[in-house]
XYZ file of C-alpha atoms in Angstrom:
380
model
C 52.649 58.357 126.504
C 56.436 57.533 126.574
C 56.658 56.728 122.882
C 55.196 60.316 122.189
C 57.465 61.914 124.600
C 60.372 60.131 122.737
C 59.238 61.751 119.678
C 58.724 65.054 120.747
C 62.555 64.834 122.133
C 63.844 63.482 118.966
C 62.047 66.543 117.012
C 63.131 68.923 119.438
C 66.797 67.859 119.033
C 65.959 68.306 114.981
C 64.991 71.619 115.421
C 67.279 72.718 117.348
C 70.104 71.498 114.689
C 68.034 72.856 111.839
C 68.033 76.072 113.517
C 71.837 76.118 114.348
C 72.375 75.166 110.577
C 70.830 78.095 109.632
C 72.238 80.486 111.672
C 75.335 79.286 110.395
C 74.643 79.208 107.094
C 73.155 83.062 107.356
C 76.740 83.807 109.159
C 78.678 82.072 106.090
C 76.439 84.375 103.930
C 77.293 87.520 105.775
C 80.933 86.771 105.789
C 82.823 87.931 102.456
C 86.000 86.534 101.587
C 88.940 88.115 103.714
C 90.894 90.842 101.855
C 94.446 89.732 101.797
C 95.769 92.726 99.981
C 98.990 94.413 98.868
C 100.038 98.165 98.265
C 101.832 97.473 94.938
C 102.098 101.253 94.242
C 106.072 101.005 93.696
C 105.835 98.329 90.845
C 106.133 100.307 87.798
C 109.121 101.984 88.834
C 110.559 99.092 90.113
C 110.032 97.338 86.663
C 111.033 100.324 84.659
C 114.529 100.273 86.389
C 115.361 96.830 85.396
C 113.388 94.904 88.832
C 112.436 91.541 88.190
C 110.980 88.487 90.060
C 111.087 84.935 90.286
C 109.051 82.283 92.432
C 111.191 78.952 92.490
C 113.491 79.997 90.237
C 111.550 80.976 87.417
C 110.875 84.502 86.351
C 107.588 85.681 86.548
C 105.282 89.041 86.606
C 105.037 89.897 90.178
C 101.199 90.487 90.049
C 101.279 86.821 88.796
C 102.994 85.841 91.666
C 101.373 87.288 93.984
C 97.906 86.044 93.041
C 99.343 82.686 92.860
C 100.188 83.098 96.850
C 96.650 84.020 97.414
C 96.503 87.768 97.278
C 93.394 88.814 96.282
C 93.490 92.531 96.462
C 95.766 95.621 95.613
C 96.082 99.248 96.817
C 97.497 102.053 94.378
C 98.420 105.479 95.879
C 97.549 108.370 93.482
C 99.494 111.514 93.442
C 98.509 114.763 91.589
C 101.504 115.893 90.220
C 104.451 113.655 91.608
C 107.489 115.756 89.858
C 109.715 114.675 92.620
C 108.734 110.793 92.194
C 109.689 110.868 88.676
C 106.247 110.800 87.361
C 105.136 107.606 88.928
C 101.978 107.126 91.036
C 100.290 109.863 88.843
C 96.927 109.184 86.829
C 98.621 107.519 83.912
C 100.676 104.850 85.797
C 97.798 103.948 88.196
C 95.481 103.464 85.160
C 97.804 101.228 83.737
C 98.677 99.128 86.963
C 94.753 98.958 87.833
C 93.998 97.360 84.481
C 97.008 94.833 84.727
C 95.745 93.835 88.426
C 92.327 93.562 87.004
C 93.140 91.541 84.441
C 94.784 89.519 87.095
C 91.472 89.068 89.245
C 92.429 91.277 91.801
C 90.116 93.876 93.128
C 91.938 97.370 93.724
C 91.637 99.700 96.292
C 92.482 103.605 95.190
C 94.400 105.753 97.627
C 93.993 109.273 96.960
C 96.695 111.346 98.859
C 95.607 114.638 97.367
C 98.953 115.815 97.169
C 101.827 115.562 94.687
C 103.829 113.576 96.851
C 103.853 111.763 100.377
C 100.834 112.264 102.672
C 100.888 111.129 106.207
C 100.279 112.608 109.491
C 103.491 114.559 109.484
C 102.762 116.516 106.236
C 99.758 116.835 103.982
C 100.667 119.386 101.578
C 98.435 120.644 99.084
C 99.239 119.896 95.507
C 101.115 123.030 93.965
C 98.515 123.462 91.524
C 95.858 123.992 94.282
C 98.352 125.703 96.730
C 96.588 129.545 96.342
C 92.866 128.182 96.470
C 90.461 129.474 99.348
C 88.637 126.849 101.077
C 85.049 127.023 99.040
C 87.511 126.937 95.898
C 89.256 123.964 97.306
C 86.230 121.624 98.087
C 85.656 122.614 94.411
C 88.795 121.221 93.185
C 88.949 117.704 95.237
C 85.527 117.095 93.975
C 85.932 117.642 90.467
C 89.451 115.949 90.495
C 88.230 112.946 92.450
C 85.031 112.607 90.198
C 87.198 112.840 86.583
C 89.811 110.289 88.100
C 86.840 108.147 88.945
C 85.510 108.460 85.575
C 88.783 107.694 83.577
C 88.625 104.486 85.827
C 84.955 103.723 84.505
C 86.014 104.668 80.904
C 88.877 102.216 81.108
C 86.462 99.800 82.493
C 88.477 99.165 86.010
C 86.226 100.750 88.448
C 87.716 100.596 91.642
C 86.405 98.409 94.119
C 87.085 100.592 97.251
C 88.466 104.222 97.559
C 90.177 105.966 100.267
C 89.652 109.389 100.358
C 93.097 110.499 101.921
C 96.168 108.913 103.464
C 96.754 108.590 107.171
C 94.585 111.259 107.703
C 94.218 112.048 111.482
C 96.196 115.315 111.293
C 93.817 116.528 108.277
C 94.154 116.713 104.782
C 95.391 119.546 102.019
C 96.847 121.969 105.117
C 95.825 124.581 106.552
C 92.456 124.111 104.879
C 91.649 120.389 106.371
C 94.298 120.484 109.430
C 93.130 119.000 112.501
C 95.078 120.973 115.207
C 96.831 124.363 115.206
C 96.120 127.975 115.437
C 95.584 128.602 111.765
C 94.090 125.200 110.504
C 90.442 124.874 109.029
C 89.767 122.162 111.990
C 87.258 119.389 111.737
C 84.632 121.949 110.023
C 87.265 122.569 107.167
C 88.364 118.998 107.125
C 84.806 117.533 106.798
C 84.142 119.662 104.149
C 86.725 118.648 101.991
C 86.514 114.856 102.738
C 82.337 115.446 101.686
C 83.545 116.808 98.180
C 85.661 114.081 97.427
C 82.955 111.769 98.752
C 80.691 112.959 96.498
C 83.139 113.140 93.886
C 82.994 109.137 94.002
C 79.527 108.550 94.417
C 78.685 110.978 91.669
C 80.777 109.049 89.052
C 80.429 105.355 90.182
C 78.235 103.587 87.588
C 74.782 102.179 88.731
C 74.877 99.052 89.966
C 78.414 99.378 91.170
C 79.136 100.002 95.022
C 82.203 101.575 95.802
C 83.409 101.390 99.250
C 84.535 104.395 100.861
C 87.382 104.255 103.332
C 88.545 106.725 106.082
C 92.288 105.905 107.185
C 94.406 106.732 109.904
C 97.844 105.760 111.387
C 98.609 104.611 114.836
C 96.667 101.575 114.795
C 96.593 100.980 118.479
C 95.776 104.371 119.738
C 92.058 104.189 121.096
C 91.995 107.566 122.093
C 92.979 108.745 118.590
C 90.248 106.844 116.600
C 87.516 108.248 118.935
C 88.565 111.556 119.000
C 88.765 111.670 114.834
C 85.851 109.624 114.637
C 83.482 111.550 117.105
C 84.408 115.092 115.391
C 83.939 113.382 111.537
C 80.770 111.384 112.411
C 78.725 114.123 114.215
C 79.485 116.655 110.938
C 77.725 114.074 108.890
C 80.670 112.445 106.538
C 79.137 109.388 105.428
C 81.617 106.338 104.844
C 81.787 102.651 105.100
C 85.199 101.451 106.542
C 87.751 102.502 109.065
C 91.251 101.576 107.750
C 93.984 101.512 110.240
C 97.668 101.543 109.536
C 99.629 99.207 111.900
C 103.350 98.754 112.143
C 104.321 97.331 115.330
C 107.265 99.060 115.560
C 105.424 102.060 116.089
C 101.982 101.675 116.911
C 101.409 99.268 119.821
C 100.810 95.655 120.622
C 98.377 93.259 118.426
C 96.734 93.486 121.981
C 96.354 97.079 121.480
C 95.164 96.692 118.024
C 92.585 94.409 118.867
C 90.687 96.013 121.599
C 91.081 99.378 119.245
C 89.399 97.496 116.271
C 86.771 95.858 118.469
C 85.937 99.099 119.950
C 85.473 101.234 116.721
C 83.684 98.698 114.439
C 81.050 98.762 117.520
C 80.990 102.140 118.481
C 80.515 103.399 115.024
C 79.114 100.647 113.420
C 81.881 100.274 110.681
C 83.907 97.394 109.200
C 87.436 97.623 109.837
C 90.499 96.758 107.883
C 94.182 97.015 108.307
C 95.162 99.227 105.383
C 99.137 99.382 105.839
C 101.129 97.097 107.580
C 104.592 95.291 107.209
C 107.520 93.788 108.915
C 111.153 92.581 108.490
C 112.090 89.453 106.744
C 116.148 90.338 107.298
C 118.230 93.223 109.187
C 120.463 93.155 105.812
C 120.658 96.075 103.610
C 120.247 96.046 100.006
C 121.392 99.465 99.003
C 123.401 102.500 100.177
C 120.142 104.374 101.980
C 119.826 103.213 105.680
C 116.738 100.863 106.441
C 113.514 101.928 108.498
C 113.247 98.935 110.210
C 116.870 98.593 112.217
C 118.416 96.469 114.693
C 116.797 96.941 117.811
C 113.111 97.318 116.031
C 112.770 93.503 116.814
C 112.426 93.765 120.202
C 109.900 96.563 119.649
C 107.886 94.687 117.018
C 108.050 91.156 119.106
C 109.148 88.828 116.218
C 112.425 88.074 114.705
C 113.804 89.944 111.499
C 113.653 86.601 110.037
C 111.324 85.110 106.811
C 110.012 83.129 109.609
C 109.082 86.132 112.250
C 107.883 88.157 109.023
C 105.299 85.453 108.308
C 104.387 84.638 111.952
C 103.763 88.229 112.696
C 101.369 88.342 109.514
C 99.722 84.965 110.731
C 98.963 86.551 114.319
C 97.740 89.728 112.731
C 95.457 88.321 110.499
C 93.696 86.129 113.241
C 93.397 89.480 115.376
C 91.630 91.285 112.610
C 89.471 87.826 111.987
C 88.271 88.110 115.835
C 86.761 91.229 115.366
C 83.298 90.664 116.562
C 80.158 90.449 113.995
C 82.650 89.555 111.137
C 83.481 93.167 110.797
C 87.514 92.655 110.411
C 87.376 92.855 106.760
C 91.259 92.206 106.121
C 94.684 93.572 105.556
C 96.716 95.143 102.988
C 100.590 94.752 103.101
C 102.319 97.810 102.216
C 104.975 97.335 99.233
C 105.785 93.677 99.341
C 107.239 94.034 95.669
C 109.552 96.911 96.254
C 112.931 95.177 96.072
C 116.087 97.495 95.891
C 116.584 98.993 92.768
C 118.780 101.950 91.297
C 115.985 104.666 90.797
C 113.243 103.355 92.251
C 113.735 104.923 95.568
C 111.502 107.471 97.871
C 112.259 109.524 95.121
C 114.583 110.211 92.177
C 118.116 110.053 93.386
C 117.566 108.178 96.143
C 117.884 104.444 97.498
C 115.138 102.664 99.111
C 114.346 101.955 103.160
C 112.107 99.427 102.905
C 113.368 96.587 100.681
C 114.118 94.310 104.128
C 110.145 94.740 104.652
C 109.331 93.598 101.229
C 107.926 89.930 100.652
C 110.471 89.138 97.983
C 114.325 88.964 98.652
C 116.832 91.855 97.267
C 117.062 89.576 94.242
C 113.222 89.170 93.582
C 112.591 85.740 94.560
C 109.494 85.189 96.625
C 109.757 84.505 100.089
C 108.062 81.622 101.877
C 106.435 84.162 103.845
C 104.293 84.899 100.786
C 102.375 81.576 101.517
C 100.512 82.564 104.652
C 98.314 84.652 102.318
C 97.681 81.377 100.568
C 96.619 79.280 104.018
C 94.100 81.917 104.889
C 90.212 81.643 103.844
């Protein structure tokens, strides 16, 4: 009898271990590779105006350096007719950059701004060609434009892996028709219709067997009330999407704890994957050109880390830990905003202007890769 009991106990232990192994295996299968992304939209302008990049003293393509450091995804913004930007970030430049990125093994996130220039919570201006369109005409324009862009990518055999419909859109897109607030705004009804048009344009042009993930991207990553307000209104209007993107800059958007709570809540509340679509931190307080930098002395206290290479690396490590802690493996990863935007005359915010971002790049002012880039290599 004792022998039988012992055998039963041994078999029970084996069964428990085997069950746990299966659960761990299933969890591992569900968990996709962590997105270690970089927005490199300004790279063509930097290169065309003489910018060069180095790793351990050897000149290399910036994309080659980023890939060797573990970056696996690039984000590319798209403007309709960017005259103020000297033509950069138009379809032609974006296609060429996407083709380069794909050739180096990167996945691609395409960021539709639906504007001729910068779009963010403070400005969501219509492209000049669309300024006189009514709501119905605007919905058709968004659909046709999105579909035609996606077909151009497909024709070049570089279909994006992910697309975001608008950039930091809590205040809407294509003002005033898609503006979420104000007396003359189209409100969430107008915005939802425009988002649906863009999403339909992506889906109607995606090749068979290729799933292109759709992201909606908001700023102020630590503001849970903002995200609930926006997503409640969007989901009740039947907008279909896959991912919620967060901009998170610690000098503006609260603490990492605020971000953690928000990502945890939003992923569970709406049953969506989440990622940080934009982030950055300073590696120095020095200035590389004649335009004052956004990250100034005093922001270290707000941001919580020193403006050093080591501080930049530690911030990114801690941010990745937060994202990976989102329950049920719903934290997909992050995109570092413009790590290769070094100070080069002619490659500024617009033609004739300098660059206010170079001290938040991940290359020094001469284009040398910073050791902080290695933080990507050491993440799964």
